Coordinates of C-alpha atoms in Angstrom, one line a residue:
X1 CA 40.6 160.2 257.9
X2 CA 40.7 158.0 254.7
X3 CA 40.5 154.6 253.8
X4 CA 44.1 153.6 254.4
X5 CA 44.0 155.1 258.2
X6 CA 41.9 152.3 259.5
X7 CA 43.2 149.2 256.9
X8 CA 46.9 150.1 258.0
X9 CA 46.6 149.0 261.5
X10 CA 45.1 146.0 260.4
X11 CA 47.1 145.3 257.8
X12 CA 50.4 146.2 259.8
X13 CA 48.9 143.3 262.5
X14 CA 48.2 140.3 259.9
X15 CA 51.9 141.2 257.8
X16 CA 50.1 142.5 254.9
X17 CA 53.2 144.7 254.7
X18 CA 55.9 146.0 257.2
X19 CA 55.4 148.8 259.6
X20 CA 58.4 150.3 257.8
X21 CA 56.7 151.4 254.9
X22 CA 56.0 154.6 254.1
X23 CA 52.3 156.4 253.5
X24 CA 53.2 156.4 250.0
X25 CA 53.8 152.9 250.1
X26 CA 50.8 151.5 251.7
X27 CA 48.4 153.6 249.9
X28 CA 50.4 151.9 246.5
X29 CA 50.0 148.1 247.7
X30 CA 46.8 148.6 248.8
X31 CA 45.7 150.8 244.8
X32 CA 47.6 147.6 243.8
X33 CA 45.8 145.0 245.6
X34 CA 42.6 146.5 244.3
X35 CA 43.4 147.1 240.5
X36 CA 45.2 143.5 240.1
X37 CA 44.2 141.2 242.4
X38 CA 40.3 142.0 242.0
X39 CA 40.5 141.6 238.1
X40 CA 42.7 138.2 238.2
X41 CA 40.9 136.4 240.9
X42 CA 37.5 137.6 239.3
X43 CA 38.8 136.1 235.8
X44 CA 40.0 133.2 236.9
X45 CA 37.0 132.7 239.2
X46 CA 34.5 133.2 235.8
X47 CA 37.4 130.9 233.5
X48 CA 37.1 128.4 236.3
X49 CA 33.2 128.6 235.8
X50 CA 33.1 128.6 232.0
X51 CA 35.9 125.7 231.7
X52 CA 34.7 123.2 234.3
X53 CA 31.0 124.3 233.3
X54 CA 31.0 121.0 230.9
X55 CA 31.4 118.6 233.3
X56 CA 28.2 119.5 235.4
X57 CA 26.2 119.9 232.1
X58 CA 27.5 116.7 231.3
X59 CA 25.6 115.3 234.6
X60 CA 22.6 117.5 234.0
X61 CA 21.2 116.4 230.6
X62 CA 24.3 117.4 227.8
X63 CA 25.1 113.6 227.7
X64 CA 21.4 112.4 226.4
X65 CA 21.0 115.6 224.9
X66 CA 24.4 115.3 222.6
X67 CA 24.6 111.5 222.6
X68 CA 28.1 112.1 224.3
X69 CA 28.5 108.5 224.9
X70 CA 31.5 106.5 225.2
X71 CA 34.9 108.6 225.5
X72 CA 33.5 111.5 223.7
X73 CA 33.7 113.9 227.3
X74 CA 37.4 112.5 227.4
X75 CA 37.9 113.7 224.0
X76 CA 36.3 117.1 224.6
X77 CA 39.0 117.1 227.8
X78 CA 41.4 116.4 225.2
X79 CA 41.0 118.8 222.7
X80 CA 40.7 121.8 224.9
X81 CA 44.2 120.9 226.7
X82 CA 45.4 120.2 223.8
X83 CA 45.1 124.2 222.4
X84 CA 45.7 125.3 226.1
X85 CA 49.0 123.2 226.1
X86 CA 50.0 124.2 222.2
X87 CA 49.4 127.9 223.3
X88 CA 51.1 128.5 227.3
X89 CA 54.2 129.8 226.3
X90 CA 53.5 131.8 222.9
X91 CA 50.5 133.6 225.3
X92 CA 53.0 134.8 227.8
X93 CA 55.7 135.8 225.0
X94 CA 53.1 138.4 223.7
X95 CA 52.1 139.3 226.7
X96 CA 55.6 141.0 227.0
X97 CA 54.8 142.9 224.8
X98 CA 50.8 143.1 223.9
X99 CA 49.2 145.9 226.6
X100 CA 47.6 143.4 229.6
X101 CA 45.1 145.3 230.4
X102 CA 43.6 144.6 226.9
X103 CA 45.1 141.1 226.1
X104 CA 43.6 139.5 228.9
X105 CA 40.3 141.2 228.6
X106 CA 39.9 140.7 225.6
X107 CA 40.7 136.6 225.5
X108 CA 38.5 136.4 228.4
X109 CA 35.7 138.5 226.2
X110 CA 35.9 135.9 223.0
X111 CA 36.3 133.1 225.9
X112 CA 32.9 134.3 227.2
X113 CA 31.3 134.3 223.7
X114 CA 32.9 130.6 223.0
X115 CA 31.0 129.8 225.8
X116 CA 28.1 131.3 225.1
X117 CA 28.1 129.7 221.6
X118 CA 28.3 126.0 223.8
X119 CA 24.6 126.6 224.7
X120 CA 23.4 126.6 221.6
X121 CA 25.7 123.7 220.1
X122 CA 23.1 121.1 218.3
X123 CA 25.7 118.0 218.4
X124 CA 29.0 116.5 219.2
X125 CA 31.1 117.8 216.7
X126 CA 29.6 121.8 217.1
X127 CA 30.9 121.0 220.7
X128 CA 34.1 119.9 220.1
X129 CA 34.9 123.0 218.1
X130 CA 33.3 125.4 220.5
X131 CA 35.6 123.6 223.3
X132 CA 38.6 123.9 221.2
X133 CA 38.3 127.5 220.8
X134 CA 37.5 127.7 224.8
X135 CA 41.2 126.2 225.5
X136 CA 42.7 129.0 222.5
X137 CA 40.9 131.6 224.6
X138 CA 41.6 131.2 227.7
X139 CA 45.0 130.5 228.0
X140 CA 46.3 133.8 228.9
X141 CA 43.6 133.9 231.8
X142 CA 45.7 132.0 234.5
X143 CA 49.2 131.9 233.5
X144 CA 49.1 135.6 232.5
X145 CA 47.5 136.8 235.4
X146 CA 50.3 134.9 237.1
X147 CA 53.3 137.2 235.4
X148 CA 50.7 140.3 235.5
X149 CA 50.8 139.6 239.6
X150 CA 54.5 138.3 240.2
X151 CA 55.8 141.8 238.3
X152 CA 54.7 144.2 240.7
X153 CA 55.2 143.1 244.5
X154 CA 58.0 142.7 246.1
X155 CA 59.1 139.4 247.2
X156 CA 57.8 139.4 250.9
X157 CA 54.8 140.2 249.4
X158 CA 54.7 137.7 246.7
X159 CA 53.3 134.5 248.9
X160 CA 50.1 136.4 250.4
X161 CA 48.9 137.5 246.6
X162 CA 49.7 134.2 245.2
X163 CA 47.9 132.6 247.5
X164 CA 45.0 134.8 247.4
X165 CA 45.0 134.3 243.3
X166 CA 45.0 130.5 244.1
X167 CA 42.2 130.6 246.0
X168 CA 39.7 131.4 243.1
X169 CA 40.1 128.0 241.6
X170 CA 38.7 125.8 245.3
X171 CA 36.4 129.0 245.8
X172 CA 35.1 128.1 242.1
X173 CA 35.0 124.6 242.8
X174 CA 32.4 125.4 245.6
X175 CA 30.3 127.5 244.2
X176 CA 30.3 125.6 240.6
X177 CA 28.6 122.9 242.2
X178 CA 25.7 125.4 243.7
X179 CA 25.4 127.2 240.2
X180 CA 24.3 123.7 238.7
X181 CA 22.0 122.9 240.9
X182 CA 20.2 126.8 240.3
X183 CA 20.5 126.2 236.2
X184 CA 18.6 122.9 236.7
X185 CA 15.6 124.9 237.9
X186 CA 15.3 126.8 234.7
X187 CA 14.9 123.5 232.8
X188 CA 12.4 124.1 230.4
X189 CA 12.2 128.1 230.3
X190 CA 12.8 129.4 227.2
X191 CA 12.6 126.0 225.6
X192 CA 16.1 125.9 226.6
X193 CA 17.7 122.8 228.8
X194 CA 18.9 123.5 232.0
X195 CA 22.2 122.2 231.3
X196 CA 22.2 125.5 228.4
X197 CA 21.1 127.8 230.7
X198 CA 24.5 126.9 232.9
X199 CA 26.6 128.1 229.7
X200 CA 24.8 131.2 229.5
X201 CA 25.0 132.3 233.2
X202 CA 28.2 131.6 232.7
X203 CA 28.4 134.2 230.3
X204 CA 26.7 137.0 231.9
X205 CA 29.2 136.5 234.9
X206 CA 32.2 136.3 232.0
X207 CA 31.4 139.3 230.5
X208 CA 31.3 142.4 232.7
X209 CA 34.5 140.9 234.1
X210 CA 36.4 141.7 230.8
X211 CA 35.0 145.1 230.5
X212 CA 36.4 145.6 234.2
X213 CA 39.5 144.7 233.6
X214 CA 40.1 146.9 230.2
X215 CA 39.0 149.7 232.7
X216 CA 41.2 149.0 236.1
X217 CA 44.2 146.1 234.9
X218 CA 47.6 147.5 234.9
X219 CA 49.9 146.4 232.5
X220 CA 53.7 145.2 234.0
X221 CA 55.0 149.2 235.8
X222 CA 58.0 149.9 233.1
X223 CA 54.9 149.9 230.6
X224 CA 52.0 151.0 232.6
X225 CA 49.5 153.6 231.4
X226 CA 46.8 153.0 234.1
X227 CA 45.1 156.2 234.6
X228 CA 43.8 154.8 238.3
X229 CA 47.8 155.2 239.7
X230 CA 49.9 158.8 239.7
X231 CA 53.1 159.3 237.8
X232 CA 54.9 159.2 241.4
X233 CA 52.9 156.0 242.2
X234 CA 54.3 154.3 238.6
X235 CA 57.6 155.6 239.6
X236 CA 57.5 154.4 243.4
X237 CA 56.5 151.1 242.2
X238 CA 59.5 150.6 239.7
X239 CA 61.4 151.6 242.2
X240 CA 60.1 149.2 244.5
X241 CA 61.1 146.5 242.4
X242 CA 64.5 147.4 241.4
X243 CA 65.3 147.2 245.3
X244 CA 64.5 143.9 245.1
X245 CA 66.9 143.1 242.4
X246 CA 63.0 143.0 240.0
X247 CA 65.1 143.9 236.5
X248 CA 62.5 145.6 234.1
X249 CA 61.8 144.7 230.8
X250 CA 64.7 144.1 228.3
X251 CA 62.3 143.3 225.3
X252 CA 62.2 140.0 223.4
X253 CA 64.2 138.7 220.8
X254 CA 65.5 135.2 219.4
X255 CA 67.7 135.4 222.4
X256 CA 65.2 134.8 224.7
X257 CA 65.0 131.1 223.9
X258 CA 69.0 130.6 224.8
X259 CA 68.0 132.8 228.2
X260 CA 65.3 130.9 228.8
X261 CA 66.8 127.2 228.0
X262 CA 69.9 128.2 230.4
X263 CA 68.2 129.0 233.4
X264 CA 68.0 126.1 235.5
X265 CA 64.7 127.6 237.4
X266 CA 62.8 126.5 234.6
X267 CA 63.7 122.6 234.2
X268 CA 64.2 122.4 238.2
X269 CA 60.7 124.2 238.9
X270 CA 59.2 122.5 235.7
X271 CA 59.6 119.1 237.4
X272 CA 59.6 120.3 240.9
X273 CA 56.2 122.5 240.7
X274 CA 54.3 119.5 238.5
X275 CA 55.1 117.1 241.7
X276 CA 53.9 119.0 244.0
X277 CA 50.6 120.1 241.9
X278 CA 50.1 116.3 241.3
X279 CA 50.5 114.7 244.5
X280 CA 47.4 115.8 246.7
X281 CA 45.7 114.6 243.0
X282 CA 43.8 111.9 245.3
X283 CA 42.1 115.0 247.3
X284 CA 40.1 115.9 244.2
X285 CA 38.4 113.4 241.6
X286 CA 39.5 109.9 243.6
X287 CA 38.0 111.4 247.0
X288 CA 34.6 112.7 245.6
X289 CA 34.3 109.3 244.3
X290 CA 35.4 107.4 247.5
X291 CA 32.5 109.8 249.1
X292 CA 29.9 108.2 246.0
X293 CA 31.2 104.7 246.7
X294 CA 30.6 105.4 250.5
X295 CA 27.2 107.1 250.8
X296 CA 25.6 106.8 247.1
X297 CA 22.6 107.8 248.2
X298 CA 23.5 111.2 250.0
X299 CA 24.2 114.2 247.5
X300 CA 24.0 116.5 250.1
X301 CA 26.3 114.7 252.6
X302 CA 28.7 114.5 249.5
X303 CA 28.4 118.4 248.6
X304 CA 29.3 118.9 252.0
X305 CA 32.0 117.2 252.8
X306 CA 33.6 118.0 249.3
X307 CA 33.0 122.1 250.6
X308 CA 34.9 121.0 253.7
X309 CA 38.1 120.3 251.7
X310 CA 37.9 122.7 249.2
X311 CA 37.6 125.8 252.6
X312 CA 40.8 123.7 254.5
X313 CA 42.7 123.8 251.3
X314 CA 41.4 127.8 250.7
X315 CA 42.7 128.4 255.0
X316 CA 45.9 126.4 254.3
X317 CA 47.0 128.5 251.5
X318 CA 46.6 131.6 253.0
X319 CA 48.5 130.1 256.9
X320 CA 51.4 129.3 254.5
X321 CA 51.6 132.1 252.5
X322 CA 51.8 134.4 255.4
X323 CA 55.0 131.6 257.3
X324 CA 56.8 131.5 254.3
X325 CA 56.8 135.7 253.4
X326 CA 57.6 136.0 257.4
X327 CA 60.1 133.5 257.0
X328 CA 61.8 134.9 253.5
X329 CA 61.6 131.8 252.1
X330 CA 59.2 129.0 250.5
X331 CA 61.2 125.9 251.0
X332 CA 60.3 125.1 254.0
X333 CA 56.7 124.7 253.7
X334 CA 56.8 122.9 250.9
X335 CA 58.6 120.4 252.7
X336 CA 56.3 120.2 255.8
X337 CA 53.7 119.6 252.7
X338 CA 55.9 117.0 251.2
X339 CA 56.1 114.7 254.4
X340 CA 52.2 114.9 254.7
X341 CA 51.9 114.2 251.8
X342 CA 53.9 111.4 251.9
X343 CA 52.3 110.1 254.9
X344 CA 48.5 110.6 253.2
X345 CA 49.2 108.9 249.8
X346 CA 51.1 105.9 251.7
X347 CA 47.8 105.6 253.9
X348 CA 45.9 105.8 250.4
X349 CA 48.0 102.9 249.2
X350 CA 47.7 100.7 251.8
X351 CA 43.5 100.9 251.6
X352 CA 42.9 98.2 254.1
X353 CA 42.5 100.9 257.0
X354 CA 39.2 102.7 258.9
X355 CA 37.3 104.5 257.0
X356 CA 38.5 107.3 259.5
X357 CA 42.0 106.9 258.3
X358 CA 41.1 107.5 254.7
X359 CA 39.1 110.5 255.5
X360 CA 41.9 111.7 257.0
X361 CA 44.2 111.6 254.2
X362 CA 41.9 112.5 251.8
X363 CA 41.1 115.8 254.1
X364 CA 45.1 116.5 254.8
X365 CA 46.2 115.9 251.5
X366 CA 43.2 118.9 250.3
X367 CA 45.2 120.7 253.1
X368 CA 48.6 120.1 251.5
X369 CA 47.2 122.0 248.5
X370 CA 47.6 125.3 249.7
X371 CA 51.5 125.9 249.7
X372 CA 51.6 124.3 246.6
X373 CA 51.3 128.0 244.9
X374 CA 54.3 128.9 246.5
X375 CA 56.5 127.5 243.8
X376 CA 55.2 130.2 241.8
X377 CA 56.5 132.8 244.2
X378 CA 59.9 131.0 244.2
X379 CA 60.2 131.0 240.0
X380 CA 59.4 134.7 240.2
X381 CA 62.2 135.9 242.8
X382 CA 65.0 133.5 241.5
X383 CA 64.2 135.0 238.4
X384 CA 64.1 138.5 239.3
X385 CA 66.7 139.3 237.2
X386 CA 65.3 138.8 234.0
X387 CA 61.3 139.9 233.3
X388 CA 60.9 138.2 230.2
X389 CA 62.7 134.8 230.7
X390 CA 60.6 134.5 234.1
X391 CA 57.4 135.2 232.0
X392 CA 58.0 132.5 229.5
X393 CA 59.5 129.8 232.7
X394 CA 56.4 130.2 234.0
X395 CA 54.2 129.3 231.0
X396 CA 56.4 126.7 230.4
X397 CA 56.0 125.3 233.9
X398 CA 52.4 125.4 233.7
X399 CA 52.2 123.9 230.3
X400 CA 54.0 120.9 232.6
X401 CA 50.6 120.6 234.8
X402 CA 48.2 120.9 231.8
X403 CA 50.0 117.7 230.3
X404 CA 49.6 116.2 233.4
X405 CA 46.0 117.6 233.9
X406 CA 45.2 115.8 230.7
X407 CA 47.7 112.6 230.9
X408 CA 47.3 111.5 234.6
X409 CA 43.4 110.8 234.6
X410 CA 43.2 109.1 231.8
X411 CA 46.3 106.7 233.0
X412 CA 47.2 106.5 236.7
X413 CA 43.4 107.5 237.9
X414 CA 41.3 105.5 235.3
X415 CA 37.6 105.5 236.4
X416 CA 37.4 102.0 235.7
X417 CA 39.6 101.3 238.9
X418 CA 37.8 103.3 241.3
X419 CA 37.4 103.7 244.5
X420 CA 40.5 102.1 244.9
X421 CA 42.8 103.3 242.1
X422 CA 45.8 101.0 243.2
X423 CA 47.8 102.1 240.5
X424 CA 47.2 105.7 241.1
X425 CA 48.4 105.2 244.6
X426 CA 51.5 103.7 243.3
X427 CA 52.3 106.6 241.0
X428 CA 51.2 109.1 243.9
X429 CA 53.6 107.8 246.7
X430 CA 56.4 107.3 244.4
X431 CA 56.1 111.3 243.5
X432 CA 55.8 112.2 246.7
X433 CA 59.0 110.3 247.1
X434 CA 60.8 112.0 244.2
X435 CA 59.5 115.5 245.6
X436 CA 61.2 115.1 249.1
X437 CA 64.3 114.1 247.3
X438 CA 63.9 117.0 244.5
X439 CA 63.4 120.1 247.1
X440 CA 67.0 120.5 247.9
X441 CA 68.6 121.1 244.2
X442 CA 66.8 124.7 244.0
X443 CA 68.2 125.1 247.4
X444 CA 71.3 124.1 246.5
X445 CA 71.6 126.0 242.8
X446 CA 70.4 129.5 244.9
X447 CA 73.4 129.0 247.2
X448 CA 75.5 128.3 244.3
X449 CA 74.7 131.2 242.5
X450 CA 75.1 133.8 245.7
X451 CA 78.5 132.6 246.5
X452 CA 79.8 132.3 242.5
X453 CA 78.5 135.6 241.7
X454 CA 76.1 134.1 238.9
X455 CA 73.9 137.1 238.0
X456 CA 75.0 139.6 240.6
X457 CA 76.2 141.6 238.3
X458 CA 72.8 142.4 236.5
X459 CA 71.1 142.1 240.0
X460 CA 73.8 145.1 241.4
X461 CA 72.9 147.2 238.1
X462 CA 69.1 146.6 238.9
X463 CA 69.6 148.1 242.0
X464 CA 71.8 150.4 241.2
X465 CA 69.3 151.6 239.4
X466 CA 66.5 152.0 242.0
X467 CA 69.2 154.4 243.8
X468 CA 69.5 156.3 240.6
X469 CA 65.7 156.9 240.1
X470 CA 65.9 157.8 243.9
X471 CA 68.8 160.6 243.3
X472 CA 66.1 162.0 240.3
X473 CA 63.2 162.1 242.2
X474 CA 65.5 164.0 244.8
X475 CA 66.6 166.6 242.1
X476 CA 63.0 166.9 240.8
X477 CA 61.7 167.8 244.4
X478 CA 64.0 170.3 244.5
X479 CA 64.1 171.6 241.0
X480 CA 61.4 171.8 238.3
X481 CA 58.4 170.1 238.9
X482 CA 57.3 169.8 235.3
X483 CA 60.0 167.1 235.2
X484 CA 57.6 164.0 233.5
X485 CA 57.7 160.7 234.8
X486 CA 59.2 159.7 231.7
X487 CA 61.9 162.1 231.4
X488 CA 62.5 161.0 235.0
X489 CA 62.8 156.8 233.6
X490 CA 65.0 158.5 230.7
X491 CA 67.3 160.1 232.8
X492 CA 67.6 157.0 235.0
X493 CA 68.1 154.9 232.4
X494 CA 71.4 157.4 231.4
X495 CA 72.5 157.0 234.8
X496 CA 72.4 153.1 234.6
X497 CA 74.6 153.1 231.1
X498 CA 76.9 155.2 232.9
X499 CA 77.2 152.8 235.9
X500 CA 77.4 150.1 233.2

């Protein structure tokens, strides 16, 4: 009795995957779940670390230490968005074509040095080029991860792994917080701050991760090598995709950018997906600073209630990830999240309520986080039909929310104004607004598409396809079993000229 005889009940009973699939199946999702989910939410977890690392030294000693006074942390914000921003989509566009399982590693190895290198920084403007280099280095960590995931599941499968992957970043959040206050202990060993000790535990978490993933992270299955999954796995898993209407890679070229600026899923999701990742905004920054205004001289209280959002936001991803795969769809979440969220930021607005009230909406609008990621999951199946374009729509959506990441605090949620941040209210409930009003044009252009035909016809060849690869691996079974795995793509890809 192996491993997959007791986790396939289980996982039959929560929807990890229908009871339809076969052995072969199962054993594939769960090889899959191990070799790519592990290594992304493990480097994510270590880039959330290493990234957000700078704004607990900053409160443990680094500002005396560096004489970061003024807006110098702002600028040190500034300047590593700024690479992350300048580098979203080029990251993504080699990653088409640049093995993942060493591209991502590897950043994350040179991001893990960078940050290394911040410990031992002697003033501002060290800093500011060791941050800089931090943004250039990690960029490929989230959104790449991101394509690496949303190329090999299929789409009912899609809003339980994206929502695991989101989870890192509140699970990082937590533990950040706890790793601070056990680097402020080694204050003094080593003649070393404790604030520079941070950086380098950070490190020695950063680095075994990379080496993992050069060992165990896939790259996308029409260009997988992995030695951890069978030629009949690699096959079953393209084939897996292509009856989804999942079309494999068709290489990049200057074309891409016409393919990419004529889908509509990237503007509509571009504006779309940075509403929704903005408008529960209040549940972060402005609410751990309402808790400071409220009980300044309870830390712990503060830590504590902060954990209690970040764990509702962690449960509320993972509730809405499994009702909108059930489902088949992701629009209807979002807009149960929309009217909370609506309701929340209106209550936030109005201030002049309990204390209970604003507790409330700071705690549901934390819960409102969770479906967020499914707009990722909904990029990734409307554009199933073309690998590379749905890489590079994703790193341009997400170069969307590190422009906001960088704009909104220093405009709408100014310090200065806080706790009540009237003018961040504002701009909150008036996005909230516009993303009620917004969910129904991807809605729309889907229905569109299905009933004018737009892309069927490369959807029918992908699928097409998936029956072809079937009718080889039928012929191999019964013929020579030498027959590679790549004379098997060959021969399908043969089959899909001929249909074309």
């Amino acid at each position: 009795m192996g491993f997959d005889y007791f986790m396939n009940p289980f996982a039959e009973w929560i929807g990890w995957f229908p009871k339809h699939y076969s052995r072969e199946e199962r054993v594939l999702v769960h090889k899959l779940d191990l070799l790519i989910l592990v290594f992304a939410c493990l480097s994510t977890w270590a880039n959330n670390l290493d990234v957000n690392a700078i704004y607990n030294a900053y409160e443990s000693g680094m500002l005396e230490d560096l004489e970061l006074y003024g807006n110098r942390l702002s600028y040190l914000n500034a300047v590593y968005w700024a690479a992350t921003i300048a580098l979203q989509v080029p990251s993504n566009a080699l990653l088409t074509v640049v093995p993942a399982e060493y591209f991502i590693p590897a950043c994350e190895l040179m991001w893990g040095m960078f940050t290394l290198g911040t410990a031992f920084v002697k003033n501002y403007n060290q800093l500011m080029v060791m941050r800089f280099f931090v943004g250039v280095t990690s960029t490929p960590c989230w959104i790449g991860n991101v394509h690496i995931i949303n190329s090999w599941y299929r789409k009912q499968e899609l809003g339980k792994r994206n929502a695991i992957y989101y989870n890192t970043y509140p699970l990082g959040s937590m533990f950040t917080g706890y790793l601070q206050n056990a680097c402020l202990t080694l204050d003094g060993v080593g003649g070393l701050q404790g604030w520079r000790w941070l950086f380098i535990i950070c490190t020695v978490i950063t680095l075994p991760i990379s080496i993992v993933g050069m060992i165990f992270y896939p790259n996308v299955p029409d260009n997988c090598k992995s030695r951890w999954l069978t030629d009949a796995e690699k096959e079953l898993a393209r084939k897996r995709l292509l009856e989804e209407g999942f079309a494999p890679s068709q290489g990049i070229n200057w074309k891409i950018l016409k393919r990419v600026a004529t889908a509509w899923p990237t503007w509509v999701f571009f504006i779309l997906a940075n509403l929704y990742w903005q408008t529960p905004y209040p549940s972060t920054t402005p609410y751990l600073l309402w808790l400071g205004d409220k009980y300044p001289d309870n830390t712990n209280l503060i830590n504590n209630l902060s954990t209690v959002s970040y764990a509702i936001s962690i449960v509320s991803a993972m509730f809405f990830a499994f009702y909108s795969d059930w489902r088949g769809n992701r629009w209807d979440s979002l807009l149960m999240a929309g009217v909370v969220v609506l309701v929340c930021n209106s209550l936030l607005l109005a201030w002049n309520v309990p204390d209970g009230a604003k507790f409330f909406a700071f705690i549901a609008l934390g819960f409102c986080n969770g479906p967020i990621n499914l707009v990722i999951a909904w990029i990734a199946e409307c554009l199933a039909y073309d690998l590379e374009v749905r890489s590079i729509s994703l790193a341009v959506v997400n170069m969307g929310y590190c422009i906001c990441a960088l704009v909104i605090p220093l405009t709408a949620f100014q310090t200065i104004d806080q706790p009540r941040f009237f003018g961040g209210y504002i701009w909150s409930v008036s996005i909230s607004v516009l993303e009620l009003l917004m969910i129904p044009v991807p809605i729309y252009l889907e229905h569109r598409d299905r009933r004018l035909g737009i892309h069927q016809a490369e959807t029918d060849l992908v699928i097409a396809s998936a029956a072809g690869l079937d009718e080889v691996s039928k012929e191999v079974a019964g013929g020579d079993e030498s027959f590679s795995s790549q004379e098997k793509k060959m021969d399908t890809d043969v089959k899909i000229s001929d249909l074309s």
